[in-house]
Short mmCIF file of C-alpha atoms and ligand atoms in Angstrom, two decimals:
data_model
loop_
_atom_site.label_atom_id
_atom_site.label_comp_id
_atom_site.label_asym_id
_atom_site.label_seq_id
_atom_site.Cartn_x
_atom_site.Cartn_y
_atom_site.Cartn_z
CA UNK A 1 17.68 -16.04 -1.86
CA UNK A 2 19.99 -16.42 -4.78
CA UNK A 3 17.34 -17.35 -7.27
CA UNK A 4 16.46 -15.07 -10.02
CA UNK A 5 14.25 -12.65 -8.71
CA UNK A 6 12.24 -11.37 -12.05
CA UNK A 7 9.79 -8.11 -11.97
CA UNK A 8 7.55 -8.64 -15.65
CA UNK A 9 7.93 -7.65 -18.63
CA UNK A 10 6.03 -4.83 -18.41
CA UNK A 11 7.95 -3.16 -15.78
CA UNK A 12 8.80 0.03 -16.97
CA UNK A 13 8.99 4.06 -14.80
CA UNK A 14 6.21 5.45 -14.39
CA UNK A 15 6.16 9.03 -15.17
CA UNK A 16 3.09 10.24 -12.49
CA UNK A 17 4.26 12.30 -9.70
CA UNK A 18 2.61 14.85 -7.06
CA UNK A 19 3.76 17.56 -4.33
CA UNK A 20 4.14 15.21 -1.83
CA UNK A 21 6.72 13.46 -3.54
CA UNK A 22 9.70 12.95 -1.20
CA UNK A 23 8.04 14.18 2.05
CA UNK A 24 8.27 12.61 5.05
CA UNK A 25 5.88 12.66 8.23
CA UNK A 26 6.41 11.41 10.97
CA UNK A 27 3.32 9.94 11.98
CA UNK A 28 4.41 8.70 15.94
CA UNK A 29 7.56 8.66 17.24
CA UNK A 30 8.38 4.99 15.53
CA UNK A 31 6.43 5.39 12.68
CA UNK A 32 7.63 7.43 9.47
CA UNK A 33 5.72 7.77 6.51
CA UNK A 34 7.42 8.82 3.18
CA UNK A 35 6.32 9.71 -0.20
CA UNK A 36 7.61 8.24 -3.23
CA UNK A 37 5.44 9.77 -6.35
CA UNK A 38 2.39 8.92 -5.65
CA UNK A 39 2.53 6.45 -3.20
CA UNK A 40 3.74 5.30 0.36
CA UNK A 41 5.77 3.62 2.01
CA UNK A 42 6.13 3.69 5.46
CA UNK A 43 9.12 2.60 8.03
CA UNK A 44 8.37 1.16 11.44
CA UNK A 45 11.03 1.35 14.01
CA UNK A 46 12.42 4.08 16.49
CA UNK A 47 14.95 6.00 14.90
CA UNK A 48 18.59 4.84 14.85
CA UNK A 49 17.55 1.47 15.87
CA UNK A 50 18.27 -2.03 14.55
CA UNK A 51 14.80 -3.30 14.64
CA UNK A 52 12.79 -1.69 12.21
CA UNK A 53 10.56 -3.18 9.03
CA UNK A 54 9.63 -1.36 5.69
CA UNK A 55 5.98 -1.59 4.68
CA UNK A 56 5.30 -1.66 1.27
CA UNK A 57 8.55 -1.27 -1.41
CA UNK A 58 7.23 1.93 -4.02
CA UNK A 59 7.16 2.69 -7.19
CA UNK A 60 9.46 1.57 -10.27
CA UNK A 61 13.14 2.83 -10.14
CA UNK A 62 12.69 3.78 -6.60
CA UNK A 63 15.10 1.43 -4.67
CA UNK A 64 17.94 4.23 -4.11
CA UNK A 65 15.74 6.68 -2.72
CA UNK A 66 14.44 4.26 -0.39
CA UNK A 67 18.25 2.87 0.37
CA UNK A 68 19.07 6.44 1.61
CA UNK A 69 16.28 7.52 3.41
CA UNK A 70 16.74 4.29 5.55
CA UNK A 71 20.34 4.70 5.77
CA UNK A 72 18.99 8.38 6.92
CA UNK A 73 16.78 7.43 9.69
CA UNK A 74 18.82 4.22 10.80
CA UNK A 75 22.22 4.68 9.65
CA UNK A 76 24.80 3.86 7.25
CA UNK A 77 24.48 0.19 6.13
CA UNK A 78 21.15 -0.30 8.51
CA UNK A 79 18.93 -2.69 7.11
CA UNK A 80 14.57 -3.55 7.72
CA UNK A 81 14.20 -6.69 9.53
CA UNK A 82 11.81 -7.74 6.58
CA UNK A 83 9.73 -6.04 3.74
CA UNK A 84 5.82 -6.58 4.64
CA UNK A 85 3.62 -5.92 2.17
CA UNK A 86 -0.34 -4.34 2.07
CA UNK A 87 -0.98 -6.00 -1.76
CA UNK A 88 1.25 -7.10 -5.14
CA UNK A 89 0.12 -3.95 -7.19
CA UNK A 90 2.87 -2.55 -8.97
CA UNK A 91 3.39 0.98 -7.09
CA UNK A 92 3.82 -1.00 -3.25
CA UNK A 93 6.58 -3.40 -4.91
CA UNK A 94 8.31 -1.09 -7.30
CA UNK A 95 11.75 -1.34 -5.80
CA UNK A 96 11.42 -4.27 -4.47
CA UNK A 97 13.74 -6.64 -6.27
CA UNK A 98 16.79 -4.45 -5.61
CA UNK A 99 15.40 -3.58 -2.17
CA UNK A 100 15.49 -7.51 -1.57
CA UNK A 101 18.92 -7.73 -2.80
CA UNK A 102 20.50 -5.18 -1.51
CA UNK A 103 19.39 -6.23 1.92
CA UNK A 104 18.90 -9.75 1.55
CA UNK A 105 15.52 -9.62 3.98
CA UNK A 106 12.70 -11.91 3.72
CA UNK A 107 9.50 -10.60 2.46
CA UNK A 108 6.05 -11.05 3.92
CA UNK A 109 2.36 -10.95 1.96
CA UNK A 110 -1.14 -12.23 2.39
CA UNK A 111 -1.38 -15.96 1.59
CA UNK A 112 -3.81 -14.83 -0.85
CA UNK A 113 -1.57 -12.57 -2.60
CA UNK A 114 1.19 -14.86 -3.52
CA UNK A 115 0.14 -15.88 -6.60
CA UNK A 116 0.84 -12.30 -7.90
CA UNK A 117 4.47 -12.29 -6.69
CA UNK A 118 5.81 -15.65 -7.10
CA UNK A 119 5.01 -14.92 -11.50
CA UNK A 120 1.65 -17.47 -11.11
CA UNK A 121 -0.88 -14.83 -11.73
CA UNK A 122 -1.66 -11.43 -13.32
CA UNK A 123 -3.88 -9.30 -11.23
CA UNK A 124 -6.79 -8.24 -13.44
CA UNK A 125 -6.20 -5.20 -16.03
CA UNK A 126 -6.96 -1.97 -14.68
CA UNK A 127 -10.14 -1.01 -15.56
CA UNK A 128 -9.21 2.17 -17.64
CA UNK A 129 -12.52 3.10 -18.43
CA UNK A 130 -14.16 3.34 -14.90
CA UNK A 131 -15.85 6.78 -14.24
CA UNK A 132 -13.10 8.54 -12.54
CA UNK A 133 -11.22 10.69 -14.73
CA UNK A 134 -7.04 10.62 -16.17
CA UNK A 135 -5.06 8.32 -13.88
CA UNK A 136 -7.76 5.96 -14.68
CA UNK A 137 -7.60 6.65 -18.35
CA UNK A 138 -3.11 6.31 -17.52
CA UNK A 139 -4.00 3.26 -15.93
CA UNK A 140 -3.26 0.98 -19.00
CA UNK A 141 0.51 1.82 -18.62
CA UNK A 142 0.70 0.33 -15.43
CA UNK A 143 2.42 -2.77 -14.80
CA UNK A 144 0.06 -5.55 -14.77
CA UNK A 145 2.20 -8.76 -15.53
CA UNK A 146 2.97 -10.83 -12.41
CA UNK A 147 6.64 -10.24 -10.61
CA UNK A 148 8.56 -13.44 -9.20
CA UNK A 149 9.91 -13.34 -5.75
CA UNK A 150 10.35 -16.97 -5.39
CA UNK A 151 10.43 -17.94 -2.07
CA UNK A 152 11.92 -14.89 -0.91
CA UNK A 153 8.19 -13.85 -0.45
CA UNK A 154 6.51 -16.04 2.24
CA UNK A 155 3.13 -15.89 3.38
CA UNK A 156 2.31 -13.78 7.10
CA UNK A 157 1.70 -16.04 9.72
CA UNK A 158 -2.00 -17.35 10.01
CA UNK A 159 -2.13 -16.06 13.77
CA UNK A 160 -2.34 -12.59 12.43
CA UNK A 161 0.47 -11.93 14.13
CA UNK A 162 3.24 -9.37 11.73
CA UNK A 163 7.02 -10.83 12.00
CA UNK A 164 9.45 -8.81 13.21
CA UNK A 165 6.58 -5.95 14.46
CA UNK A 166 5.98 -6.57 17.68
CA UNK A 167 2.77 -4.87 19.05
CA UNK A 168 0.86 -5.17 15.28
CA UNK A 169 -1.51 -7.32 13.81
CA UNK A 170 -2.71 -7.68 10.26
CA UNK A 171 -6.46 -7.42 9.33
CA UNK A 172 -7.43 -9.11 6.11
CA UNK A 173 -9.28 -6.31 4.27
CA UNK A 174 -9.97 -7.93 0.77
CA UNK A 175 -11.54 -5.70 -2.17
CA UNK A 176 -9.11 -3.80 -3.54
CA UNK A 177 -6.83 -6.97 -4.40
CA UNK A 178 -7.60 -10.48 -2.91
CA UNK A 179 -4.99 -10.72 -0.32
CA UNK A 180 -4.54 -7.01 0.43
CA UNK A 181 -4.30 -6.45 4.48
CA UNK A 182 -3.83 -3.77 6.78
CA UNK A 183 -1.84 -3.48 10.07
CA UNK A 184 -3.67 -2.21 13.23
CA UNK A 185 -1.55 -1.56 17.00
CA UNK A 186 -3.99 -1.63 19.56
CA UNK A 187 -1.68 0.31 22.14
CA UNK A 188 -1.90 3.53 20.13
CA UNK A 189 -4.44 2.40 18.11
CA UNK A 190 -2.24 3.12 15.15
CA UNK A 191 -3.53 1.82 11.48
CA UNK A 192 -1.54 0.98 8.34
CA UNK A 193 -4.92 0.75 6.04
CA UNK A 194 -2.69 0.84 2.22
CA UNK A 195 -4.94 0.83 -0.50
CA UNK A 196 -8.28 -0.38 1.94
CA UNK A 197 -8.98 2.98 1.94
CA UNK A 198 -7.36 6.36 0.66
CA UNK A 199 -6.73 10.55 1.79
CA UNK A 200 -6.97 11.20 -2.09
CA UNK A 201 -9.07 10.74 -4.88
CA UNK A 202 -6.70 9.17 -7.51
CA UNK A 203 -9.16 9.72 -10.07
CA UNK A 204 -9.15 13.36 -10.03
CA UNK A 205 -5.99 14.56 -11.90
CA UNK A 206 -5.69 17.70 -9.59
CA UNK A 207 -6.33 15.66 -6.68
CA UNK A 208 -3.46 13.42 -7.09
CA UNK A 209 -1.45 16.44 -8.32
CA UNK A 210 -2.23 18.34 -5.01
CA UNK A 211 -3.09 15.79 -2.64
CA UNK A 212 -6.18 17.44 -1.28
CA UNK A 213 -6.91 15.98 1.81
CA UNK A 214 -10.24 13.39 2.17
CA UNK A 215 -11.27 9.70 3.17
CA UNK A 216 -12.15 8.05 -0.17
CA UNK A 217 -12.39 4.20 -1.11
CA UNK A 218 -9.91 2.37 -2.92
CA UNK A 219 -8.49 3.63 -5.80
CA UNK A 220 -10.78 2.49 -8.66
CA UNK A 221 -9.21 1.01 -11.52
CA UNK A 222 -7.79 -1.39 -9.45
CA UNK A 223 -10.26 -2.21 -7.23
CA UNK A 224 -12.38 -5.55 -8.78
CA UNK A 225 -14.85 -6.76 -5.99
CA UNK A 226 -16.45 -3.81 -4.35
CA UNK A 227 -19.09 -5.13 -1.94
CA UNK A 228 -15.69 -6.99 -0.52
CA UNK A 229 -13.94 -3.93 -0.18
CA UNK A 230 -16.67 -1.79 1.45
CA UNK A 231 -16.79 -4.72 4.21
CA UNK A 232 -13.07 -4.49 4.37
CA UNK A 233 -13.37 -0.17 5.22
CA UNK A 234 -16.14 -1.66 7.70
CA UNK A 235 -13.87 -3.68 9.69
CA UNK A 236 -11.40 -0.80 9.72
CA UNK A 237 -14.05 1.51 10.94
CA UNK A 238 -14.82 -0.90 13.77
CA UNK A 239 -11.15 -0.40 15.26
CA UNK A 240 -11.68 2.90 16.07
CA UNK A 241 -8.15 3.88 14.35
CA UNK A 242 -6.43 7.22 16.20
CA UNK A 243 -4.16 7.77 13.33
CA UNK A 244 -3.80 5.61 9.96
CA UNK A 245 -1.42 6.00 7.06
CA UNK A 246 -2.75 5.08 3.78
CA UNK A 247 -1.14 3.94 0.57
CA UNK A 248 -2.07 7.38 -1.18
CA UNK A 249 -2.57 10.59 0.54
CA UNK A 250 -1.33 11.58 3.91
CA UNK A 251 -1.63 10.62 6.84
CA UNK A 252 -4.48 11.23 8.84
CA UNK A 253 -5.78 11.41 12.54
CA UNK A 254 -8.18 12.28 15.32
CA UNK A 255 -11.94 13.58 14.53
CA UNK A 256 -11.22 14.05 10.58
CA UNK A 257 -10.25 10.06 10.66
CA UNK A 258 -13.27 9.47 12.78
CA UNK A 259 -15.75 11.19 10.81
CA UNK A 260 -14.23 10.54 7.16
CA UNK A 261 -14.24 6.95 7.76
CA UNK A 262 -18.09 7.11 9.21
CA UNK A 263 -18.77 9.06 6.35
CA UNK A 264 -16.96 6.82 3.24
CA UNK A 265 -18.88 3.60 5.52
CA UNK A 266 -22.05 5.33 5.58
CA UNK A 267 -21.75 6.29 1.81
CA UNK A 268 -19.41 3.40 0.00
CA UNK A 269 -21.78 3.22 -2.59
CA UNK A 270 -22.00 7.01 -3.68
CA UNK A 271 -18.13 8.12 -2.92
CA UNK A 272 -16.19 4.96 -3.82
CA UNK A 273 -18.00 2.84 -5.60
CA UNK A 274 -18.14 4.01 -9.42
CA UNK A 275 -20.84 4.38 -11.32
CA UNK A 276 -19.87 1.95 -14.35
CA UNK A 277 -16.97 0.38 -14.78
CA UNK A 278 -16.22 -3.13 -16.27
CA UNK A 279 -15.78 -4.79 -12.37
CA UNK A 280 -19.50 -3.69 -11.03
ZN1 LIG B 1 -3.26 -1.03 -4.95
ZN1 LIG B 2 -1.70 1.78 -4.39
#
């Protein structure tokens, strides 16, 4: 793990925020979900325990925030078993460099995914003129250029099986990035969708800057193969979640999941999928 470790060269703050910023929920009694800007990351563990993981690593600059929260919820000097990750895309492996040296944990993505963090491959350029609004329209500041984990990133285990999370299982839900995947626990019936599926429409300004509360599709100018991705929120659908936490947005549980994921399945092509864009 003492290779250079090299985010790229576009790596920069980004300067988006919204009121959920720095909240917490605790979603069940070993899962925590916690706001940084606009996106999530989520810690899986019982509190004050040794044996916990971090899903998904935030936004850019973000590694402190993240130190102390954990050192909050776990203790001083505690430490994540590993770092999973739901995708590559620049606001779920923001911190992630420090995060990785700090702790000196291994790091776990999709097979698919690993050309994006090992500095092979650029995910496609955000697609800044998809109908949907300002963050689309921010989207060409975003980080595109590939980060380099070197082998401090290694693929999840083709079984399905999550290391170090007992009782989870990842679900390969392509669409939104090629090797993007969930994590679904059957004894609670607990989902970790990320970006397979949102609570807030990122492409309304005063959604994002609220958080209003809904089931939408991926967010947008991201998202390159759509028909993929609306199979991906079917498979979801058909594991009858009880509670999921999503990459945006917060989390959600009971009927409203229920019926907002029957109605985004039911109507992929009307509420996610854009009207034009340049990946249709
Ligand atoms: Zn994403
Ligand atoms: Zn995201």
């Amino acid at each position: 793990m003492d290779e250079e470790l090299s985010y790229g060269s576009d790596y920069k703050f980004i300067p988006a925020t919204s009121i959920s910023s720095g909240v917490g929920i605790t979603v069940a009694p070993d899962v925590y979900c916690h706001t940084i800007q606009i996106v999530n990351i989520c810690l899986i563990g019982e509190p004050d325990s040794d044996e916990f993981v971090l899903i998904d690593a935030g936004m850019p600059g973000s590694a402190d925030d993240i130190i102390s929260l954990t050192e909050e919820r776990y203790g001083p000097e505690s430490r994540p078993k590993a770092i999973i990750l739901t995708h590559g895309h620049f606001d779920h492996v923001g911190a992630i460099i420090e995060l990785i040296k700090h702790w000196q944990v291994p790091v776990y993505a999709h097979e698919l995914e690993m050309p994006f963090l090992t500095g092979k491959t650029r995910y496609p350029e955000p697609d800044s003129t998809v109908e949907g609004g300002m963050v689309a329209k921010m989207s060409p500041m975003f980080p595109n250029e590939p980060i380099n984990l070197g082998t401090s990133v290694q693929p999840l285990p083709s079984d399905g099986s999550c290391p170090e999370l007992p009782g989870f299982s990842w679900i390969h839900t392509p669409g939104h990035s090629p090797g993007h995947v969930s994590f679904f626990r059957e004894e609670d019936r607990m989902l970790i969708a990320g970006d397979a599926f949102i609570t807030v429409r990122q492409d309304s300004l005063y959604k994002v800057l609220t958080q209003q509360e809904e089931i939408n599709g991926p967010p947008r100018y991201l998202t390159t193969d759509w028909q993929a991705a609306w199979e991906s929120v079917k498979k979801l659908q058909n594991l009858y979640p009880a509670s999921a936490v999503t990459g945006h947005g917060a989390p959600i549980s009971g009927e409203p999941l229920t019926s907002g994921l029957k109605n985004l399945v039911d109507n992929f092509d009307k509420l996610a999928i854009p009207d034009y864009g340049r990946y249709i």
